[in-house]
Amino acid sequence: MARLILTLFLACLAGAASAQDRRPSHCIAIADAAPGLEYLHRASWRDPLPEHSVRLHYIAHASFLLQTAGGLSAVTDYTGFLGTTALVPDVVTMNHAHDTHWTATPDPEIPHVLKGWGNYGEGIEHHLDLGEMLVRNVSTDIRSAFTGAEARGNSIFVFEVAGLCIGHLGHLHHVPNAAQFAALGRLDVVMAPVDGGLTLPLPEMVQVIERLRSSVVIPMHWFSGYSLNRFLEDISGSFAVERPGTSSITVSLRDLPSRPTVVVLEPRFLTD
């Protein structure tokens, strides 16, 4: 009897421990295996989050705030300014194609500052496990004013959280090769630059997005309504387009749209 009680006690402990683990993400064809899913929800970045969900808030340019139900926060392409807020993210990512995508003086209170580049031409590798969120990167090349191109000079960052794979394409300058697509896996949500010139030309960006087969695409890095509208026209044949008129959405595996959808968010700095 004592042995049975001990076994049950250990089983309960194991169950409690596993409940704190990150919900597994597959990065491969998740939406195809889950028909009949509901759509996304509008949200404010200060609202509480349901379990197994992630909030995405478009701050500005290429910067997004990702928040988890457990209280973790990450900011992409961090420039040092988030708005009139006291928020200190748990992790920030940066890319160095331009100074609007990084800062040399990040807030020293930020626990994890992940640069998307390393020594010239060598790239960098990240695999940061925060329990509820895993942050990793896939290096890509960028154009260089000095040599024409800098190998592995920037990164596509991937956030695996709440069963989702969320990718930020950064300052993407070329169509990823087969190995890079394989390393990315299937991204359920992708933030894609659609300026059409400083990053990829729009036809090539549409090609990348269609190859990734993401359920949700959030345009970023657009400087005028012209480039954004051109992108929306180019992709409307294969993706639904939604303009909810908000800066934030909350997304979960159970709520991914049944048809691949472009969701246009309005950039807005954070205010407390």
Tab-separated table of C-alpha atoms in Angstrom:
chain	number	residue	atom	x	y	z
A	1	MET	CA	0.000	0.000	0.000
A	2	ALA	CA	2.801	2.413	0.903
A	3	ARG	CA	4.450	1.696	-2.445
A	4	LEU	CA	1.160	2.441	-4.273
A	5	ILE	CA	0.696	5.737	-2.414
A	6	LEU	CA	4.263	6.773	-3.241
A	7	THR	CA	3.737	5.929	-6.911
A	8	LEU	CA	0.555	8.011	-7.084
A	9	PHE	CA	2.284	10.903	-5.317
A	10	LEU	CA	5.173	10.904	-7.803
A	11	ALA	CA	2.735	10.728	-10.698
A	12	CYS	CA	0.930	13.810	-9.407
A	13	LEU	CA	4.220	15.667	-9.079
A	14	ALA	CA	5.147	14.768	-12.657
A	15	GLY	CA	1.776	15.959	-13.890
A	16	ALA	CA	2.133	19.254	-12.082
A	17	ALA	CA	5.619	19.772	-13.492
A	18	SER	CA	4.531	19.000	-17.055
A	19	ALA	CA	1.714	21.523	-16.767
A	20	GLN	CA	4.343	24.257	-16.478
A	21	ASP	CA	6.177	23.178	-19.617
A	22	ARG	CA	5.859	24.928	-22.971
A	23	ARG	CA	2.979	23.607	-25.032
A	24	PRO	CA	4.664	21.644	-27.855
A	25	SER	CA	4.737	23.244	-31.297
A	26	HIS	CA	5.311	21.274	-34.454
A	27	CYS	CA	6.200	23.991	-36.976
A	28	ILE	CA	4.861	21.657	-39.649
A	29	ALA	CA	1.331	21.783	-41.106
A	30	ILE	CA	-0.497	22.445	-37.839
A	31	ALA	CA	-3.490	24.210	-39.352
A	32	ASP	CA	-4.097	21.491	-41.935
A	33	ALA	CA	-4.679	19.011	-39.120
A	34	ALA	CA	-7.259	21.163	-37.344
A	35	PRO	CA	-10.252	22.035	-39.567
A	36	GLY	CA	-13.067	24.314	-38.505
A	37	LEU	CA	-10.987	26.699	-36.431
A	38	GLU	CA	-12.356	30.018	-35.283
A	39	TYR	CA	-10.969	33.423	-36.230
A	40	LEU	CA	-8.690	35.780	-34.299
A	41	HIS	CA	-9.699	38.205	-31.546
A	42	ARG	CA	-8.979	41.899	-31.147
A	43	ALA	CA	-7.105	42.808	-28.006
A	44	SER	CA	-5.346	45.542	-26.051
A	45	TRP	CA	-1.749	44.876	-25.060
A	46	ARG	CA	-2.660	45.416	-21.384
A	47	ASP	CA	-5.560	42.935	-21.242
A	48	PRO	CA	-5.122	39.534	-19.545
A	49	LEU	CA	-4.582	36.636	-21.932
A	50	PRO	CA	-6.470	33.332	-22.152
A	51	GLU	CA	-4.501	30.142	-21.603
A	52	HIS	CA	-2.560	28.833	-24.621
A	53	SER	CA	-2.721	32.112	-26.513
A	54	VAL	CA	-0.305	34.834	-27.642
A	55	ARG	CA	-0.857	38.536	-28.130
A	56	LEU	CA	0.874	40.380	-30.976
A	57	HIS	CA	1.001	44.175	-30.837
A	58	TYR	CA	2.460	46.160	-33.745
A	59	ILE	CA	4.607	48.871	-32.138
A	60	ALA	CA	6.245	50.521	-35.162
A	61	HIS	CA	8.202	49.787	-38.345
A	62	ALA	CA	9.378	46.186	-37.709
A	63	SER	CA	8.906	46.091	-33.929
A	64	PHE	CA	6.248	43.857	-32.391
A	65	LEU	CA	5.454	42.986	-28.804
A	66	LEU	CA	4.690	39.304	-28.172
A	67	GLN	CA	3.039	38.437	-24.867
A	68	THR	CA	2.200	35.058	-23.371
A	69	ALA	CA	-0.530	34.004	-20.990
A	70	GLY	CA	2.156	33.272	-18.388
A	71	GLY	CA	3.483	36.830	-18.467
A	72	LEU	CA	6.530	36.583	-20.754
A	73	SER	CA	7.135	39.388	-23.238
A	74	ALA	CA	9.401	39.708	-26.276
A	75	VAL	CA	10.021	42.589	-28.674
A	76	THR	CA	11.278	42.133	-32.233
A	77	ASP	CA	13.710	44.473	-34.003
A	78	TYR	CA	14.144	46.432	-30.795
A	79	THR	CA	15.332	50.033	-31.287
A	80	GLY	CA	15.443	51.114	-27.642
A	81	PHE	CA	12.097	52.926	-27.687
A	82	LEU	CA	8.731	51.255	-27.084
A	83	GLY	CA	6.671	54.308	-26.189
A	84	THR	CA	5.648	55.933	-22.912
A	85	THR	CA	5.686	52.684	-20.973
A	86	ALA	CA	7.684	51.233	-18.114
A	87	LEU	CA	7.552	47.765	-19.670
A	88	VAL	CA	10.881	45.906	-19.656
A	89	PRO	CA	10.632	42.918	-22.031
A	90	ASP	CA	12.056	39.549	-21.051
A	91	VAL	CA	13.758	39.227	-24.435
A	92	VAL	CA	14.428	41.487	-27.403
A	93	THR	CA	15.731	40.597	-30.844
A	94	MET	CA	17.657	42.913	-33.180
A	95	ASN	CA	18.905	42.976	-36.773
A	96	HIS	CA	21.562	45.292	-38.149
A	97	ALA	CA	20.600	45.977	-41.762
A	98	HIS	CA	19.652	49.501	-40.643
A	99	ASP	CA	19.716	51.412	-37.373
A	100	THR	CA	15.902	51.343	-37.279
A	101	HIS	CA	16.147	47.648	-36.403
A	102	TRP	CA	18.583	47.670	-33.487
A	103	THR	CA	20.237	49.783	-30.832
A	104	ALA	CA	23.778	49.847	-29.483
A	105	THR	CA	22.440	50.750	-26.034
A	106	PRO	CA	19.632	48.372	-25.068
A	107	ASP	CA	18.053	48.799	-21.638
A	108	PRO	CA	20.421	47.001	-19.215
A	109	GLU	CA	17.374	45.706	-17.322
A	110	ILE	CA	16.388	43.461	-20.259
A	111	PRO	CA	17.428	39.897	-19.328
A	112	HIS	CA	17.982	38.588	-22.869
A	113	VAL	CA	19.202	40.729	-25.794
A	114	LEU	CA	19.559	38.616	-28.949
A	115	LYS	CA	21.500	40.068	-31.875
A	116	GLY	CA	20.684	38.625	-35.280
A	117	TRP	CA	24.296	38.836	-36.447
A	118	GLY	CA	27.710	37.762	-35.197
A	119	ASN	CA	31.230	38.287	-36.471
A	120	TYR	CA	31.267	39.361	-40.102
A	121	GLY	CA	30.115	36.513	-42.344
A	122	GLU	CA	29.813	34.015	-39.488
A	123	GLY	CA	26.256	34.642	-38.366
A	124	ILE	CA	24.990	33.631	-34.943
A	125	GLU	CA	22.842	30.891	-33.449
A	126	HIS	CA	20.243	31.314	-30.715
A	127	HIS	CA	18.221	28.674	-28.899
A	128	LEU	CA	16.809	30.434	-25.856
A	129	ASP	CA	14.404	28.316	-23.807
A	130	LEU	CA	12.369	30.439	-21.393
A	131	GLY	CA	10.075	27.598	-20.410
A	132	GLU	CA	6.836	28.953	-21.832
A	133	MET	CA	8.594	30.315	-24.916
A	134	LEU	CA	11.454	29.091	-27.080
A	135	VAL	CA	13.278	31.670	-29.217
A	136	ARG	CA	15.502	30.533	-32.079
A	137	ASN	CA	16.833	32.038	-35.287
A	138	VAL	CA	17.696	31.204	-38.875
A	139	SER	CA	20.489	33.324	-40.370
A	140	THR	CA	20.041	35.040	-43.751
A	141	ASP	CA	22.287	37.184	-45.946
A	142	ILE	CA	21.951	40.956	-46.326
A	143	ARG	CA	23.102	43.509	-48.846
A	144	SER	CA	26.222	45.396	-47.859
A	145	ALA	CA	27.486	48.789	-48.980
A	146	PHE	CA	31.065	47.496	-48.816
A	147	THR	CA	31.113	44.003	-50.317
A	148	GLY	CA	27.766	43.661	-52.080
A	149	ALA	CA	26.487	41.110	-49.579
A	150	GLU	CA	27.161	40.045	-46.016
A	151	ALA	CA	26.660	36.336	-45.475
A	152	ARG	CA	24.486	35.457	-42.451
A	153	GLY	CA	24.268	39.129	-41.511
A	154	ASN	CA	20.686	39.047	-40.231
A	155	SER	CA	18.218	36.583	-38.780
A	156	ILE	CA	14.683	35.361	-39.071
A	157	PHE	CA	13.595	34.864	-35.464
A	158	VAL	CA	11.092	32.149	-34.558
A	159	PHE	CA	9.076	32.102	-31.338
A	160	GLU	CA	7.612	28.741	-30.348
A	161	VAL	CA	4.884	29.332	-27.782
A	162	ALA	CA	1.369	28.067	-26.965
A	163	GLY	CA	1.684	25.357	-29.604
A	164	LEU	CA	2.335	27.990	-32.291
A	165	CYS	CA	5.330	28.837	-34.439
A	166	ILE	CA	5.547	32.600	-34.937
A	167	GLY	CA	8.162	33.986	-37.315
A	168	HIS	CA	9.536	37.488	-37.890
A	169	LEU	CA	11.246	37.753	-41.284
A	170	GLY	CA	13.359	40.734	-40.240
A	171	HIS	CA	15.066	42.735	-42.991
A	172	LEU	CA	14.885	39.898	-45.505
A	173	HIS	CA	16.955	40.555	-48.646
A	174	HIS	CA	16.655	37.252	-50.504
A	175	VAL	CA	14.350	34.297	-50.943
A	176	PRO	CA	15.475	31.697	-48.369
A	177	ASN	CA	17.125	28.597	-49.777
A	178	ALA	CA	15.832	25.072	-49.220
A	179	ALA	CA	17.926	24.569	-46.080
A	180	GLN	CA	16.673	27.830	-44.569
A	181	PHE	CA	13.033	26.982	-45.338
A	182	ALA	CA	13.568	23.583	-43.736
A	183	ALA	CA	15.100	25.162	-40.635
A	184	LEU	CA	12.152	27.522	-40.316
A	185	GLY	CA	9.514	24.829	-40.623
A	186	ARG	CA	5.906	25.849	-41.085
A	187	LEU	CA	5.201	29.197	-39.455
A	188	ASP	CA	1.613	29.536	-38.244
A	189	VAL	CA	2.003	33.307	-37.969
A	190	VAL	CA	4.542	35.378	-39.893
A	191	MET	CA	5.429	39.078	-39.785
A	192	ALA	CA	6.610	40.063	-43.259
A	193	PRO	CA	8.216	43.269	-44.624
A	194	VAL	CA	6.231	44.608	-47.575
A	195	ASP	CA	8.042	47.824	-48.517
A	196	GLY	CA	8.880	46.259	-51.882
A	197	GLY	CA	12.355	47.743	-52.251
A	198	LEU	CA	14.573	48.000	-49.186
A	199	THR	CA	13.797	44.356	-48.437
A	200	LEU	CA	12.468	41.875	-51.009
A	201	PRO	CA	10.569	43.029	-54.115
A	202	LEU	CA	6.861	42.366	-53.609
A	203	PRO	CA	6.581	39.447	-56.105
A	204	GLU	CA	9.377	37.624	-54.286
A	205	MET	CA	7.876	38.411	-50.869
A	206	VAL	CA	4.552	36.938	-52.006
A	207	GLN	CA	6.479	33.883	-53.208
A	208	VAL	CA	8.090	33.471	-49.768
A	209	ILE	CA	4.771	33.845	-47.949
A	210	GLU	CA	3.023	31.343	-50.185
A	211	ARG	CA	5.900	28.906	-49.662
A	212	LEU	CA	5.641	29.268	-45.864
A	213	ARG	CA	1.879	28.552	-45.994
A	214	SER	CA	1.259	30.513	-42.798
A	215	SER	CA	-2.274	30.803	-41.445
A	216	VAL	CA	-1.802	34.442	-40.442
A	217	VAL	CA	0.401	37.028	-42.193
A	218	ILE	CA	0.973	40.443	-40.615
A	219	PRO	CA	2.490	43.064	-42.957
A	220	MET	CA	5.217	45.281	-41.526
A	221	HIS	CA	7.965	47.623	-42.721
A	222	TRP	CA	5.647	49.572	-44.988
A	223	PHE	CA	6.252	53.284	-45.366
A	224	SER	CA	3.116	54.307	-47.215
A	225	GLY	CA	-0.295	53.005	-48.094
A	226	TYR	CA	0.951	52.509	-51.656
A	227	SER	CA	3.327	49.609	-50.983
A	228	LEU	CA	0.920	48.052	-48.490
A	229	ASN	CA	-1.988	48.195	-50.917
A	230	ARG	CA	0.139	46.782	-53.734
A	231	PHE	CA	1.067	43.856	-51.503
A	232	LEU	CA	-2.568	43.276	-50.550
A	233	GLU	CA	-3.582	43.299	-54.216
A	234	ASP	CA	-0.823	40.863	-55.143
A	235	ILE	CA	-1.665	38.358	-52.420
A	236	SER	CA	-5.468	38.632	-52.356
A	237	GLY	CA	-5.862	35.790	-54.832
A	238	SER	CA	-4.507	33.209	-52.377
A	239	PHE	CA	-5.059	34.881	-48.978
A	240	ALA	CA	-8.064	36.503	-47.345
A	241	VAL	CA	-7.408	40.090	-46.218
A	242	GLU	CA	-8.662	41.563	-42.944
A	243	ARG	CA	-8.195	45.121	-41.675
A	244	PRO	CA	-9.560	45.077	-38.095
A	245	GLY	CA	-8.430	48.655	-37.389
A	246	THR	CA	-6.493	47.685	-34.274
A	247	SER	CA	-2.847	47.424	-33.236
A	248	SER	CA	-3.157	44.117	-31.356
A	249	ILE	CA	-4.580	40.673	-31.929
A	250	THR	CA	-4.648	37.585	-29.774
A	251	VAL	CA	-4.098	34.296	-31.563
A	252	SER	CA	-4.149	30.677	-30.448
A	253	LEU	CA	-3.837	27.310	-32.115
A	254	ARG	CA	-7.556	26.696	-31.686
A	255	ASP	CA	-8.439	30.079	-33.258
A	256	LEU	CA	-6.335	30.075	-36.415
A	257	PRO	CA	-8.427	31.013	-39.466
A	258	SER	CA	-9.490	28.152	-41.721
A	259	ARG	CA	-8.281	30.120	-44.764
A	260	PRO	CA	-4.803	31.756	-44.816
A	261	THR	CA	-5.379	35.382	-43.887
A	262	VAL	CA	-3.440	38.640	-44.060
A	263	VAL	CA	-4.238	40.765	-40.996
A	264	VAL	CA	-3.268	44.439	-41.315
A	265	LEU	CA	-2.427	45.935	-37.919
A	266	GLU	CA	-2.024	49.655	-37.308
A	267	PRO	CA	1.338	50.553	-35.669
A	268	ARG	CA	1.053	52.196	-32.249
A	269	PHE	CA	3.663	52.811	-29.554
A	270	LEU	CA	2.966	51.383	-26.106
A	271	THR	CA	1.453	53.613	-23.432
A	272	ASP	CA	0.798	52.684	-19.814
